[in-house]
């Protein structure tokens, strides 16, 4: 499987690291032989149709420069679109930065890959949150696979649980804690009685929150994941603009204390039950969704199996790279099935 990797940050580097150290197992146990033929970052690309030396690629990137600094195969200032349209490959792994205003540059990377007949695996929520129905239609039209397990739950197989393990059942509602940063903040506020601003500052120092934390604390990150769940799991053709979204800035220690007196706590919950929304919500401390720290949890309410909850870490480089690997395997198996039919 020839792969073009767009974006060589935390996720991209963890993925190539995984390819390097798991090669034997992926080939022997799963029949997947990934060959990374191009890597692109903001400074340009490294391209070798015979497969790049991933150890060398990691060393170059860790020096802090662009991957295009590779003396043998580097091409400075070559754009991802140019790389996708001029390099032969089966799959594009899109792991560039998220943008929820217009989805770019990821949206164009994905569309260009589809039009070039390439399958796409992405960890980038932005394009999906803004254009999920259009992207899945375009993938279908071009007869290519589109996978995005790492966009919800990091390495925790939230989408696969609903799509594969509960296949045949009908999911009637979904609710979940879909953002680790806000869950960390609410947990600290509730358990240690520290006010919002102080916890946010310590979360930033610990690397749990970004310097600009608005994507997390205003609920946008969770809302992107709700859109993906609603479309992929519950077949609702919605985008980010269809959601009511409220973040956690307004949650006070007094609110949490009042909830505690009722045996409850407040969590940032994404809900799809009729309408889709994200809002701070009072839930019972005994609800399986009531997880602490940076954990994520999602409950699927299904017609026959009842309520099923999955809990796990919602982000992280190795975790998210493992979701990309699962998606690549899924594409590999689907392609093998196609050959048999
Ligand atoms: N990290 C996680 O735990 C996690 C979990 C789930 C989902 N995600 C999503 O996965 C994606 C990648 O995350 P990350 O943590 O790896 O981000 P990151 O470390 O910031 O890396 C982003 C990469 O994208 C490249 N890039 C950005 N704009 C580009 C452009 N116009 N052309 C070419 N390359 C471009 C950057 O290039 P430079 O290296 O030159 O800056 C960098 O290599 C994001 O969409 C993120 O939201 C991340």
PDB file of N, CA and C in Angstrom, residues 117-198:
ATOM      1  N   UNK A 117      -8.603   9.489  -7.367  1.00  0.00           N
ATOM      2  CA  UNK A 117      -8.889   8.054  -7.212  1.00  0.00           C
ATOM      3  C   UNK A 117      -8.186   7.418  -6.015  1.00  0.00           C
ATOM      4  N   UNK A 118      -7.808   8.246  -5.024  1.00  0.00           N
ATOM      5  CA  UNK A 118      -7.101   7.700  -3.859  1.00  0.00           C
ATOM      6  C   UNK A 118      -8.042   7.587  -2.654  1.00  0.00           C
ATOM      7  N   UNK A 119      -7.860   6.533  -1.876  1.00  0.00           N
ATOM      8  CA  UNK A 119      -8.580   6.390  -0.609  1.00  0.00           C
ATOM      9  C   UNK A 119      -7.986   7.410   0.379  1.00  0.00           C
ATOM     10  N   UNK A 120      -8.806   7.808   1.356  1.00  0.00           N
ATOM     11  CA  UNK A 120      -8.316   8.801   2.323  1.00  0.00           C
ATOM     12  C   UNK A 120      -8.586   8.334   3.750  1.00  0.00           C
ATOM     13  N   UNK A 121      -7.561   8.476   4.595  1.00  0.00           N
ATOM     14  CA  UNK A 121      -7.720   8.322   6.042  1.00  0.00           C
ATOM     15  C   UNK A 121      -7.371   9.679   6.640  1.00  0.00           C
ATOM     16  N   UNK A 122      -8.269  10.226   7.448  1.00  0.00           N
ATOM     17  CA  UNK A 122      -7.944  11.511   8.068  1.00  0.00           C
ATOM     18  C   UNK A 122      -8.181  11.496   9.572  1.00  0.00           C
ATOM     19  N   UNK A 123      -7.410  12.356  10.280  1.00  0.00           N
ATOM     20  CA  UNK A 123      -7.634  12.564  11.709  1.00  0.00           C
ATOM     21  C   UNK A 123      -8.134  13.998  11.939  1.00  0.00           C
ATOM     22  N   UNK A 124      -8.376  14.692  10.834  1.00  0.00           N
ATOM     23  CA  UNK A 124      -8.677  16.120  10.851  1.00  0.00           C
ATOM     24  C   UNK A 124     -10.190  16.349  10.887  1.00  0.00           C
ATOM     25  N   UNK A 125     -10.688  16.852  12.028  1.00  0.00           N
ATOM     26  CA  UNK A 125     -12.143  16.999  12.221  1.00  0.00           C
ATOM     27  C   UNK A 125     -12.757  18.116  11.374  1.00  0.00           C
ATOM     28  N   UNK A 126     -11.966  19.172  11.096  1.00  0.00           N
ATOM     29  CA  UNK A 126     -12.514  20.375  10.458  1.00  0.00           C
ATOM     30  C   UNK A 126     -13.309  20.080   9.188  1.00  0.00           C
ATOM     31  N   UNK A 127     -12.686  19.424   8.186  1.00  0.00           N
ATOM     32  CA  UNK A 127     -13.420  19.166   6.936  1.00  0.00           C
ATOM     33  C   UNK A 127     -14.683  18.350   7.161  1.00  0.00           C
ATOM     34  N   UNK A 128     -14.643  17.398   8.084  1.00  0.00           N
ATOM     35  CA  UNK A 128     -15.814  16.554   8.337  1.00  0.00           C
ATOM     36  C   UNK A 128     -16.927  17.336   9.020  1.00  0.00           C
ATOM     37  N   UNK A 129     -16.552  18.203   9.957  1.00  0.00           N
ATOM     38  CA  UNK A 129     -17.561  18.974  10.689  1.00  0.00           C
ATOM     39  C   UNK A 129     -18.302  19.925   9.759  1.00  0.00           C
ATOM     40  N   UNK A 130     -17.593  20.433   8.745  1.00  0.00           N
ATOM     41  CA  UNK A 130     -18.202  21.427   7.860  1.00  0.00           C
ATOM     42  C   UNK A 130     -18.853  20.812   6.626  1.00  0.00           C
ATOM     43  N   UNK A 131     -18.385  19.623   6.232  1.00  0.00           N
ATOM     44  CA  UNK A 131     -18.843  19.114   4.927  1.00  0.00           C
ATOM     45  C   UNK A 131     -18.988  17.595   4.898  1.00  0.00           C
ATOM     46  N   UNK A 132     -19.397  17.002   6.016  1.00  0.00           N
ATOM     47  CA  UNK A 132     -19.467  15.532   6.059  1.00  0.00           C
ATOM     48  C   UNK A 132     -20.300  14.944   4.903  1.00  0.00           C
ATOM     49  N   UNK A 133     -21.576  15.401   4.712  1.00  0.00           N
ATOM     50  CA  UNK A 133     -22.382  14.766   3.659  1.00  0.00           C
ATOM     51  C   UNK A 133     -21.739  14.906   2.277  1.00  0.00           C
ATOM     52  N   UNK A 134     -21.194  16.085   1.976  1.00  0.00           N
ATOM     53  CA  UNK A 134     -20.597  16.306   0.648  1.00  0.00           C
ATOM     54  C   UNK A 134     -19.358  15.425   0.471  1.00  0.00           C
ATOM     55  N   UNK A 135     -18.553  15.274   1.521  1.00  0.00           N
ATOM     56  CA  UNK A 135     -17.331  14.476   1.392  1.00  0.00           C
ATOM     57  C   UNK A 135     -17.630  12.992   1.210  1.00  0.00           C
ATOM     58  N   UNK A 136     -18.593  12.485   1.966  1.00  0.00           N
ATOM     59  CA  UNK A 136     -18.905  11.051   1.811  1.00  0.00           C
ATOM     60  C   UNK A 136     -19.527  10.791   0.420  1.00  0.00           C
ATOM     61  N   UNK A 137     -20.325  11.755  -0.062  1.00  0.00           N
ATOM     62  CA  UNK A 137     -20.884  11.606  -1.428  1.00  0.00           C
ATOM     63  C   UNK A 137     -19.766  11.585  -2.462  1.00  0.00           C
ATOM     64  N   UNK A 138     -18.792  12.492  -2.294  1.00  0.00           N
ATOM     65  CA  UNK A 138     -17.687  12.583  -3.268  1.00  0.00           C
ATOM     66  C   UNK A 138     -16.830  11.307  -3.248  1.00  0.00           C
ATOM     67  N   UNK A 139     -16.625  10.755  -2.057  1.00  0.00           N
ATOM     68  CA  UNK A 139     -15.854   9.503  -1.956  1.00  0.00           C
ATOM     69  C   UNK A 139     -16.600   8.395  -2.695  1.00  0.00           C
ATOM     70  N   UNK A 140     -17.911   8.334  -2.472  1.00  0.00           N
ATOM     71  CA  UNK A 140     -18.716   7.295  -3.121  1.00  0.00           C
ATOM     72  C   UNK A 140     -18.697   7.454  -4.640  1.00  0.00           C
ATOM     73  N   UNK A 141     -18.846   8.709  -5.092  1.00  0.00           N
ATOM     74  CA  UNK A 141     -18.857   8.998  -6.528  1.00  0.00           C
ATOM     75  C   UNK A 141     -17.542   8.549  -7.177  1.00  0.00           C
ATOM     76  N   UNK A 142     -16.440   8.762  -6.457  1.00  0.00           N
ATOM     77  CA  UNK A 142     -15.122   8.392  -7.007  1.00  0.00           C
ATOM     78  C   UNK A 142     -14.731   6.951  -6.669  1.00  0.00           C
ATOM     79  N   UNK A 143     -15.643   6.224  -6.021  1.00  0.00           N
ATOM     80  CA  UNK A 143     -15.443   4.813  -5.677  1.00  0.00           C
ATOM     81  C   UNK A 143     -14.173   4.592  -4.853  1.00  0.00           C
ATOM     82  N   UNK A 144     -14.000   5.427  -3.840  1.00  0.00           N
ATOM     83  CA  UNK A 144     -12.845   5.263  -2.949  1.00  0.00           C
ATOM     84  C   UNK A 144     -13.333   5.183  -1.495  1.00  0.00           C
ATOM     85  N   UNK A 145     -12.491   4.638  -0.636  1.00  0.00           N
ATOM     86  CA  UNK A 145     -12.844   4.535   0.778  1.00  0.00           C
ATOM     87  C   UNK A 145     -12.412   5.793   1.520  1.00  0.00           C
ATOM     88  N   UNK A 146     -13.236   6.165   2.535  1.00  0.00           N
ATOM     89  CA  UNK A 146     -12.957   7.346   3.353  1.00  0.00           C
ATOM     90  C   UNK A 146     -13.104   6.925   4.807  1.00  0.00           C
ATOM     91  N   UNK A 147     -12.029   7.002   5.569  1.00  0.00           N
ATOM     92  CA  UNK A 147     -12.055   6.574   6.971  1.00  0.00           C
ATOM     93  C   UNK A 147     -11.503   7.677   7.868  1.00  0.00           C
ATOM     94  N   UNK A 148     -12.024   7.757   9.103  1.00  0.00           N
ATOM     95  CA  UNK A 148     -11.689   8.896   9.969  1.00  0.00           C
ATOM     96  C   UNK A 148     -11.813   8.520  11.451  1.00  0.00           C
ATOM     97  N   UNK A 149     -11.425   7.273  11.795  1.00  0.00           N
ATOM     98  CA  UNK A 149     -11.590   6.796  13.177  1.00  0.00           C
ATOM     99  C   UNK A 149     -10.926   7.704  14.207  1.00  0.00           C
ATOM    100  N   UNK A 150      -9.771   8.282  13.859  1.00  0.00           N
ATOM    101  CA  UNK A 150      -9.027   9.100  14.822  1.00  0.00           C
ATOM    102  C   UNK A 150      -9.667  10.441  15.124  1.00  0.00           C
ATOM    103  N   UNK A 151     -10.739  10.805  14.396  1.00  0.00           N
ATOM    104  CA  UNK A 151     -11.354  12.119  14.648  1.00  0.00           C
ATOM    105  C   UNK A 151     -12.236  12.128  15.893  1.00  0.00           C
ATOM    106  N   UNK A 152     -12.708  10.946  16.315  1.00  0.00           N
ATOM    107  CA  UNK A 152     -13.552  10.865  17.527  1.00  0.00           C
ATOM    108  C   UNK A 152     -12.922   9.856  18.483  1.00  0.00           C
ATOM    109  N   UNK A 153     -12.515  10.330  19.654  1.00  0.00           N
ATOM    110  CA  UNK A 153     -11.997   9.398  20.661  1.00  0.00           C
ATOM    111  C   UNK A 153     -10.520   9.047  20.536  1.00  0.00           C
ATOM    112  N   UNK A 154      -9.777   9.717  19.652  1.00  0.00           N
ATOM    113  CA  UNK A 154      -8.340   9.395  19.507  1.00  0.00           C
ATOM    114  C   UNK A 154      -8.168   7.944  19.115  1.00  0.00           C
ATOM    115  N   UNK A 155      -7.551   7.150  19.999  1.00  0.00           N
ATOM    116  CA  UNK A 155      -7.349   5.728  19.698  1.00  0.00           C
ATOM    117  C   UNK A 155      -8.506   4.848  20.155  1.00  0.00           C
ATOM    118  N   UNK A 156      -9.436   5.413  20.948  1.00  0.00           N
ATOM    119  CA  UNK A 156     -10.568   4.625  21.458  1.00  0.00           C
ATOM    120  C   UNK A 156     -11.556   4.373  20.309  1.00  0.00           C
ATOM    121  N   UNK A 157     -11.872   3.118  20.011  1.00  0.00           N
ATOM    122  CA  UNK A 157     -12.669   2.837  18.803  1.00  0.00           C
ATOM    123  C   UNK A 157     -14.159   3.144  18.956  1.00  0.00           C
ATOM    124  N   UNK A 158     -14.462   4.428  19.137  1.00  0.00           N
ATOM    125  CA  UNK A 158     -15.847   4.857  19.354  1.00  0.00           C
ATOM    126  C   UNK A 158     -16.687   4.610  18.095  1.00  0.00           C
ATOM    127  N   UNK A 159     -16.170   5.069  16.957  1.00  0.00           N
ATOM    128  CA  UNK A 159     -16.945   4.930  15.718  1.00  0.00           C
ATOM    129  C   UNK A 159     -17.102   3.464  15.332  1.00  0.00           C
ATOM    130  N   UNK A 160     -16.019   2.684  15.499  1.00  0.00           N
ATOM    131  CA  UNK A 160     -16.089   1.262  15.113  1.00  0.00           C
ATOM    132  C   UNK A 160     -17.055   0.496  16.010  1.00  0.00           C
ATOM    133  N   UNK A 161     -17.091   0.840  17.316  1.00  0.00           N
ATOM    134  CA  UNK A 161     -18.010   0.142  18.228  1.00  0.00           C
ATOM    135  C   UNK A 161     -19.441   0.257  17.699  1.00  0.00           C
ATOM    136  N   UNK A 162     -19.802   1.504  17.353  1.00  0.00           N
ATOM    137  CA  UNK A 162     -21.180   1.720  16.903  1.00  0.00           C
ATOM    138  C   UNK A 162     -21.418   1.138  15.520  1.00  0.00           C
ATOM    139  N   UNK A 163     -20.449   1.344  14.624  1.00  0.00           N
ATOM    140  CA  UNK A 163     -20.654   0.975  13.217  1.00  0.00           C
ATOM    141  C   UNK A 163     -20.525  -0.534  13.013  1.00  0.00           C
ATOM    142  N   UNK A 164     -19.532  -1.134  13.685  1.00  0.00           N
ATOM    143  CA  UNK A 164     -19.270  -2.554  13.413  1.00  0.00           C
ATOM    144  C   UNK A 164     -19.856  -3.463  14.492  1.00  0.00           C
ATOM    145  N   UNK A 165     -19.526  -3.173  15.772  1.00  0.00           N
ATOM    146  CA  UNK A 165     -19.951  -4.100  16.830  1.00  0.00           C
ATOM    147  C   UNK A 165     -21.463  -4.063  17.014  1.00  0.00           C
ATOM    148  N   UNK A 166     -22.081  -2.904  16.776  1.00  0.00           N
ATOM    149  CA  UNK A 166     -23.539  -2.828  16.936  1.00  0.00           C
ATOM    150  C   UNK A 166     -24.260  -2.896  15.589  1.00  0.00           C
ATOM    151  N   UNK A 167     -23.561  -3.396  14.569  1.00  0.00           N
ATOM    152  CA  UNK A 167     -24.173  -3.492  13.232  1.00  0.00           C
ATOM    153  C   UNK A 167     -25.444  -4.332  13.309  1.00  0.00           C
ATOM    154  N   UNK A 168     -26.488  -3.902  12.612  1.00  0.00           N
ATOM    155  CA  UNK A 168     -27.752  -4.643  12.617  1.00  0.00           C
ATOM    156  C   UNK A 168     -28.715  -4.090  13.642  1.00  0.00           C
ATOM    157  N   UNK A 169     -28.182  -3.511  14.711  1.00  0.00           N
ATOM    158  CA  UNK A 169     -29.038  -2.872  15.717  1.00  0.00           C
ATOM    159  C   UNK A 169     -29.340  -1.454  15.214  1.00  0.00           C
ATOM    160  N   UNK A 170     -30.239  -0.751  15.876  1.00  0.00           N
ATOM    161  CA  UNK A 170     -30.525   0.631  15.474  1.00  0.00           C
ATOM    162  C   UNK A 170     -30.189   1.556  16.641  1.00  0.00           C
ATOM    163  N   UNK A 171     -29.277   2.475  16.416  1.00  0.00           N
ATOM    164  CA  UNK A 171     -28.899   3.385  17.496  1.00  0.00           C
ATOM    165  C   UNK A 171     -29.881   4.556  17.503  1.00  0.00           C
ATOM    166  N   UNK A 172     -30.579   4.709  18.629  1.00  0.00           N
ATOM    167  CA  UNK A 172     -31.641   5.709  18.678  1.00  0.00           C
ATOM    168  C   UNK A 172     -31.170   7.022  19.315  1.00  0.00           C
ATOM    169  N   UNK A 173     -30.121   6.935  20.118  1.00  0.00           N
ATOM    170  CA  UNK A 173     -29.584   8.159  20.728  1.00  0.00           C
ATOM    171  C   UNK A 173     -28.120   7.936  21.077  1.00  0.00           C
ATOM    172  N   UNK A 174     -27.376   9.036  21.123  1.00  0.00           N
ATOM    173  CA  UNK A 174     -25.961   8.970  21.501  1.00  0.00           C
ATOM    174  C   UNK A 174     -25.689  10.147  22.413  1.00  0.00           C
ATOM    175  N   UNK A 175     -24.933   9.904  23.489  1.00  0.00           N
ATOM    176  CA  UNK A 175     -24.514  11.050  24.299  1.00  0.00           C
ATOM    177  C   UNK A 175     -23.109  10.762  24.815  1.00  0.00           C
ATOM    178  N   UNK A 176     -22.303  11.824  24.938  1.00  0.00           N
ATOM    179  CA  UNK A 176     -20.942  11.517  25.347  1.00  0.00           C
ATOM    180  C   UNK A 176     -20.117  12.709  25.784  1.00  0.00           C
ATOM    181  N   UNK A 177     -19.046  12.372  26.502  1.00  0.00           N
ATOM    182  CA  UNK A 177     -18.011  13.347  26.850  1.00  0.00           C
ATOM    183  C   UNK A 177     -16.958  13.182  25.780  1.00  0.00           C
ATOM    184  N   UNK A 178     -16.816  14.204  24.937  1.00  0.00           N
ATOM    185  CA  UNK A 178     -16.020  14.042  23.715  1.00  0.00           C
ATOM    186  C   UNK A 178     -14.789  14.934  23.702  1.00  0.00           C
ATOM    187  N   UNK A 179     -14.528  15.595  24.826  1.00  0.00           N
ATOM    188  CA  UNK A 179     -13.371  16.482  24.874  1.00  0.00           C
ATOM    189  C   UNK A 179     -12.664  16.332  26.216  1.00  0.00           C
ATOM    190  N   UNK A 180     -11.408  15.890  26.163  1.00  0.00           N
ATOM    191  CA  UNK A 180     -10.646  15.603  27.377  1.00  0.00           C
ATOM    192  C   UNK A 180     -10.285  16.838  28.180  1.00  0.00           C
ATOM    193  N   UNK A 181      -9.999  17.955  27.481  1.00  0.00           N
ATOM    194  CA  UNK A 181      -9.573  19.172  28.180  1.00  0.00           C
ATOM    195  C   UNK A 181     -10.676  19.694  29.096  1.00  0.00           C
ATOM    196  N   UNK A 182     -11.899  19.772  28.549  1.00  0.00           N
ATOM    197  CA  UNK A 182     -12.998  20.298  29.367  1.00  0.00           C
ATOM    198  C   UNK A 182     -13.337  19.326  30.490  1.00  0.00           C
ATOM    199  N   UNK A 183     -13.180  18.031  30.223  1.00  0.00           N
ATOM    200  CA  UNK A 183     -13.492  17.069  31.286  1.00  0.00           C
ATOM    201  C   UNK A 183     -12.468  17.185  32.415  1.00  0.00           C
ATOM    202  N   UNK A 184     -11.202  17.442  32.048  1.00  0.00           N
ATOM    203  CA  UNK A 184     -10.161  17.639  33.064  1.00  0.00           C
ATOM    204  C   UNK A 184     -10.508  18.869  33.918  1.00  0.00           C
ATOM    205  N   UNK A 185     -10.891  19.958  33.244  1.00  0.00           N
ATOM    206  CA  UNK A 185     -11.190  21.205  33.967  1.00  0.00           C
ATOM    207  C   UNK A 185     -12.377  21.006  34.918  1.00  0.00           C
ATOM    208  N   UNK A 186     -13.452  20.396  34.419  1.00  0.00           N
ATOM    209  CA  UNK A 186     -14.645  20.198  35.267  1.00  0.00           C
ATOM    210  C   UNK A 186     -14.348  19.231  36.415  1.00  0.00           C
ATOM    211  N   UNK A 187     -13.512  18.217  36.153  1.00  0.00           N
ATOM    212  CA  UNK A 187     -13.165  17.262  37.223  1.00  0.00           C
ATOM    213  C   UNK A 187     -12.377  17.967  38.328  1.00  0.00           C
ATOM    214  N   UNK A 188     -11.377  18.766  37.932  1.00  0.00           N
ATOM    215  CA  UNK A 188     -10.569  19.479  38.929  1.00  0.00           C
ATOM    216  C   UNK A 188     -11.428  20.463  39.721  1.00  0.00           C
ATOM    217  N   UNK A 189     -12.316  21.174  39.005  1.00  0.00           N
ATOM    218  CA  UNK A 189     -13.179  22.146  39.693  1.00  0.00           C
ATOM    219  C   UNK A 189     -14.062  21.428  40.712  1.00  0.00           C
ATOM    220  N   UNK A 190     -14.602  20.276  40.298  1.00  0.00           N
ATOM    221  CA  UNK A 190     -15.558  19.586  41.158  1.00  0.00           C
ATOM    222  C   UNK A 190     -14.866  18.881  42.330  1.00  0.00           C
ATOM    223  N   UNK A 191     -13.693  18.264  42.061  1.00  0.00           N
ATOM    224  CA  UNK A 191     -13.066  17.463  43.132  1.00  0.00           C
ATOM    225  C   UNK A 191     -12.152  18.291  44.030  1.00  0.00           C
ATOM    226  N   UNK A 192     -11.491  19.320  43.446  1.00  0.00           N
ATOM    227  CA  UNK A 192     -10.532  20.089  44.264  1.00  0.00           C
ATOM    228  C   UNK A 192     -11.028  21.495  44.595  1.00  0.00           C
ATOM    229  N   UNK A 193     -12.232  21.826  44.111  1.00  0.00           N
ATOM    230  CA  UNK A 193     -12.859  23.133  44.386  1.00  0.00           C
ATOM    231  C   UNK A 193     -11.969  24.298  43.952  1.00  0.00           C
ATOM    232  N   UNK A 194     -11.334  24.150  42.793  1.00  0.00           N
ATOM    233  CA  UNK A 194     -10.494  25.227  42.253  1.00  0.00           C
ATOM    234  C   UNK A 194     -11.301  25.929  41.152  1.00  0.00           C
ATOM    235  N   UNK A 195     -11.311  27.280  41.122  1.00  0.00           N
ATOM    236  CA  UNK A 195     -12.122  27.969  40.114  1.00  0.00           C
ATOM    237  C   UNK A 195     -11.608  27.761  38.672  1.00  0.00           C
ATOM    238  N   UNK A 196     -12.527  27.979  37.730  1.00  0.00           N
ATOM    239  CA  UNK A 196     -12.280  27.723  36.306  1.00  0.00           C
ATOM    240  C   UNK A 196     -10.944  28.322  35.809  1.00  0.00           C
ATOM    241  N   UNK A 197     -10.718  29.623  36.049  1.00  0.00           N
ATOM    242  CA  UNK A 197      -9.527  30.288  35.490  1.00  0.00           C
ATOM    243  C   UNK A 197      -8.235  29.641  35.975  1.00  0.00           C
ATOM    244  N   UNK A 198      -8.211  29.266  37.258  1.00  0.00           N
ATOM    245  CA  UNK A 198      -6.995  28.644  37.817  1.00  0.00           C
ATOM    246  C   UNK A 198      -6.745  27.272  37.209  1.00  0.00           C
TER     247      UNK A 198
END
